[in-house]
C-alpha positions as protocol buffer text, in pm:
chain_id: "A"
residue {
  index: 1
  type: UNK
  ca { x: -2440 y: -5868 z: 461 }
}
residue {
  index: 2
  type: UNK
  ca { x: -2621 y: -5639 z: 660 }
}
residue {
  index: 3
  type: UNK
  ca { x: -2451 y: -5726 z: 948 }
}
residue {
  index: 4
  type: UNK
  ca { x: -2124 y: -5742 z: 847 }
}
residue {
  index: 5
  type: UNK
  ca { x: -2178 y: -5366 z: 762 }
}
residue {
  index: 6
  type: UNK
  ca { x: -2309 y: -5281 z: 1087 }
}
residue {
  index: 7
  type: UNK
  ca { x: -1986 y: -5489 z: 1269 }
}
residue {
  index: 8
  type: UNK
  ca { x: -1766 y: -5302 z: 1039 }
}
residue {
  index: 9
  type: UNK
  ca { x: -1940 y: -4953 z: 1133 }
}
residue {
  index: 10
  type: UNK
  ca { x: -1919 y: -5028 z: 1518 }
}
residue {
  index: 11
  type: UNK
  ca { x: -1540 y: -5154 z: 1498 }
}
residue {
  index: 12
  type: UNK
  ca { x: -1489 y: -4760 z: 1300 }
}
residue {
  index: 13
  type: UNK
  ca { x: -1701 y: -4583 z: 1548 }
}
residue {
  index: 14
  type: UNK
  ca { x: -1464 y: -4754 z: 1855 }
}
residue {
  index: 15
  type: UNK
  ca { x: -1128 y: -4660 z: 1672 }
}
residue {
  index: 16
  type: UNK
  ca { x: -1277 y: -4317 z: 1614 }
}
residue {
  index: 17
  type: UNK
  ca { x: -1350 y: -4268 z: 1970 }
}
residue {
  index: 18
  type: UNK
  ca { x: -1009 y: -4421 z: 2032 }
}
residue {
  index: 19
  type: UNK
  ca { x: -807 y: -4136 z: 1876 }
}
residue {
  index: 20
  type: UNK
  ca { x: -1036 y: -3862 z: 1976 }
}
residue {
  index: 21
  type: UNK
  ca { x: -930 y: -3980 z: 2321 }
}
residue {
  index: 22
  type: UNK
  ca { x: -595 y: -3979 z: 2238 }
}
residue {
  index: 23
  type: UNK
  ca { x: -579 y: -3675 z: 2022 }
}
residue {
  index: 24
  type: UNK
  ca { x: -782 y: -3526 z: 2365 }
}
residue {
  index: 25
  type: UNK
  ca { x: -512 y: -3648 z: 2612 }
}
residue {
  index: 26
  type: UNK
  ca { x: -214 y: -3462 z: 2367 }
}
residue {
  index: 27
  type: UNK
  ca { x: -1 y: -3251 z: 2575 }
}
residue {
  index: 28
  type: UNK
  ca { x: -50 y: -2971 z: 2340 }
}
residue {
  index: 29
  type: UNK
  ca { x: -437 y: -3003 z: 2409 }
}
residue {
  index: 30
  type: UNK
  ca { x: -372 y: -3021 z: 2753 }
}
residue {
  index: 31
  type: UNK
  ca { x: -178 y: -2662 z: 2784 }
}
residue {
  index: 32
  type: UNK
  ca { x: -364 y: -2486 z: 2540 }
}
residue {
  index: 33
  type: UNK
  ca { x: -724 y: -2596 z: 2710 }
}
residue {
  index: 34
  type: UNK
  ca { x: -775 y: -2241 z: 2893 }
}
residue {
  index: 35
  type: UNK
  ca { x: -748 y: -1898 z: 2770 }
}
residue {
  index: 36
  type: UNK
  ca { x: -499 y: -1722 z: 3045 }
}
residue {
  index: 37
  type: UNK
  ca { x: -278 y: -2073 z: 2978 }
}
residue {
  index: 38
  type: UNK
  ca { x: -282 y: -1963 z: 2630 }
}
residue {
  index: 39
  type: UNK
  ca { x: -238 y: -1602 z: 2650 }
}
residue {
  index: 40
  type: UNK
  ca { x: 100 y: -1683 z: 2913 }
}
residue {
  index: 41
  type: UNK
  ca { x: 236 y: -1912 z: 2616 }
}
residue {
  index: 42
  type: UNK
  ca { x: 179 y: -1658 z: 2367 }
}
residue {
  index: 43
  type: UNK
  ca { x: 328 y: -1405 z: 2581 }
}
residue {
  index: 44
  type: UNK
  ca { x: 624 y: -1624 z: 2638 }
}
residue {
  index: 45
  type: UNK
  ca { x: 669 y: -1714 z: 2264 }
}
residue {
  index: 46
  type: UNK
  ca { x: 643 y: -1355 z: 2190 }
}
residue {
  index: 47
  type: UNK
  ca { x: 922 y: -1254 z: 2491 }
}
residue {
  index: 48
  type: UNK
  ca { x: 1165 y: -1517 z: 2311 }
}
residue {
  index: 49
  type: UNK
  ca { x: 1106 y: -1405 z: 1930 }
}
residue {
  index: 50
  type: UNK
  ca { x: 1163 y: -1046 z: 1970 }
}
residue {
  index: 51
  type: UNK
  ca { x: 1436 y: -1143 z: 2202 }
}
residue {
  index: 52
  type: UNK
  ca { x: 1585 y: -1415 z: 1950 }
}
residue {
  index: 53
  type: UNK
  ca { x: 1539 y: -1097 z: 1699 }
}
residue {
  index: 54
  type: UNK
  ca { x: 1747 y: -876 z: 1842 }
}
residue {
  index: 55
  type: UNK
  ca { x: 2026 y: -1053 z: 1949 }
}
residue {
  index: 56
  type: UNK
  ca { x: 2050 y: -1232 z: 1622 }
}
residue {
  index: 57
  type: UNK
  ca { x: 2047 y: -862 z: 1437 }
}
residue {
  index: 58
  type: UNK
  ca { x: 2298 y: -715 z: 1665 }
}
residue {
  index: 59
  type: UNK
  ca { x: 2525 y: -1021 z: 1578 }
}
residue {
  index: 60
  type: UNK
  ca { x: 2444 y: -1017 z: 1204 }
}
residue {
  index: 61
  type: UNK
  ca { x: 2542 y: -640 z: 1223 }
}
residue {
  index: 62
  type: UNK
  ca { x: 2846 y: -660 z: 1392 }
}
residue {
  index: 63
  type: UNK
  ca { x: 2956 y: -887 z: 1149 }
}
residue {
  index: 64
  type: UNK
  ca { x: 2894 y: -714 z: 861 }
}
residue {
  index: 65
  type: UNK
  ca { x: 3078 y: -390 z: 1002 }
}
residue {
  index: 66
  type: UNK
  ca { x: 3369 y: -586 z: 1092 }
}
residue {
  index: 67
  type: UNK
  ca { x: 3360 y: -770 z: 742 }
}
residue {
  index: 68
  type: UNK
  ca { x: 3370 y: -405 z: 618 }
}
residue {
  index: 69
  type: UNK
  ca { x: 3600 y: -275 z: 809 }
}
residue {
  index: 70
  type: UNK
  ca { x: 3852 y: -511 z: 657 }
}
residue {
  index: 71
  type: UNK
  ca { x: 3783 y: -456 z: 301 }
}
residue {
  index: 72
  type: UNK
  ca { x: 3924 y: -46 z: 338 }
}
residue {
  index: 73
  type: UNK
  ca { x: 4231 y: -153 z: 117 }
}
residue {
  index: 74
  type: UNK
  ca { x: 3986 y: -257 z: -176 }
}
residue {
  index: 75
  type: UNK
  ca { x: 4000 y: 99 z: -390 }
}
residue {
  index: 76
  type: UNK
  ca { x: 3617 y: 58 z: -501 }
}
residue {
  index: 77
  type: UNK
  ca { x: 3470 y: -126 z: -222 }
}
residue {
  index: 78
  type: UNK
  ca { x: 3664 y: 21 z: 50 }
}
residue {
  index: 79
  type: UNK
  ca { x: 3535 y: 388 z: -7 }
}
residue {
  index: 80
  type: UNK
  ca { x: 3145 y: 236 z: 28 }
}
residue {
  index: 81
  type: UNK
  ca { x: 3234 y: 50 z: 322 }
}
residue {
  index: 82
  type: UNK
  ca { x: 3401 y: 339 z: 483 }
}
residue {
  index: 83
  type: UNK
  ca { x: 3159 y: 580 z: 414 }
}
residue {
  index: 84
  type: UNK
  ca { x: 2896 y: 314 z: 573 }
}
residue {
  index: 85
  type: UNK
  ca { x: 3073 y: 320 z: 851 }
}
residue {
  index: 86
  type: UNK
  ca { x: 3148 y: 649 z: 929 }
}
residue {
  index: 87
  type: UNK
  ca { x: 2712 y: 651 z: 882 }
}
residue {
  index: 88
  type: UNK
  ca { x: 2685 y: 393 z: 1130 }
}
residue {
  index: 89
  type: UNK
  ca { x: 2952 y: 579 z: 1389 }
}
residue {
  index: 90
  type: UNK
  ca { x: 2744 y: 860 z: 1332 }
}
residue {
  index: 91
  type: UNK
  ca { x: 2397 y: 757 z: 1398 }
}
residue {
  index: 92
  type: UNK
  ca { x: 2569 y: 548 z: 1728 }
}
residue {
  index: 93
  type: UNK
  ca { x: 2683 y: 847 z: 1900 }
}
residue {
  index: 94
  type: UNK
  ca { x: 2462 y: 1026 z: 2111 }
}
């Protein structure tokens, strides 16, 4: 019995190693293994959120204006929507 233990234990111990190896080898482990390769992909990720950000606010904006632009002849609505933007041709001019 005792053995059968110990050849169960050494069979674990060699699959542990096995994915340790592998887990070591992961491309992920491999570009993140230095601090400046790190801090670049940070950087990088960083550059293309606040990028990403923008653009997709600008496009979400202009959508919304032009969405209100066409709702004028609504007697409630249009008022807001004109009055928001005549704010938002306001704050755009210099």
């Amino acid at each position: 019995m005792q053995d059968l233990d110990s050849d169960q234990l050494s069979q674990e111990v060699a699959a542990l190693r096995n994915e340790v190896h592998r887990l070591n080898s992961h491309r992920f482990i491999l570009l993140h293994d230095s601090l400046w390769k790190l801090g670049l992909f940070q950087l990088y990720r960083g550059l293309a959120f606040g990028l990403g950000s923008v653009l997709g606010a600008t496009i979400l904006v202009a959508f919304v204006v032009q969405m209100l632009s066409s709702v004028n002849f609504i007697p409630v609505i249009g008022d807001w929507a004109q009055q928001v933007i005549d704010h938002l041709n306001l704050t755009s001019q210099p």
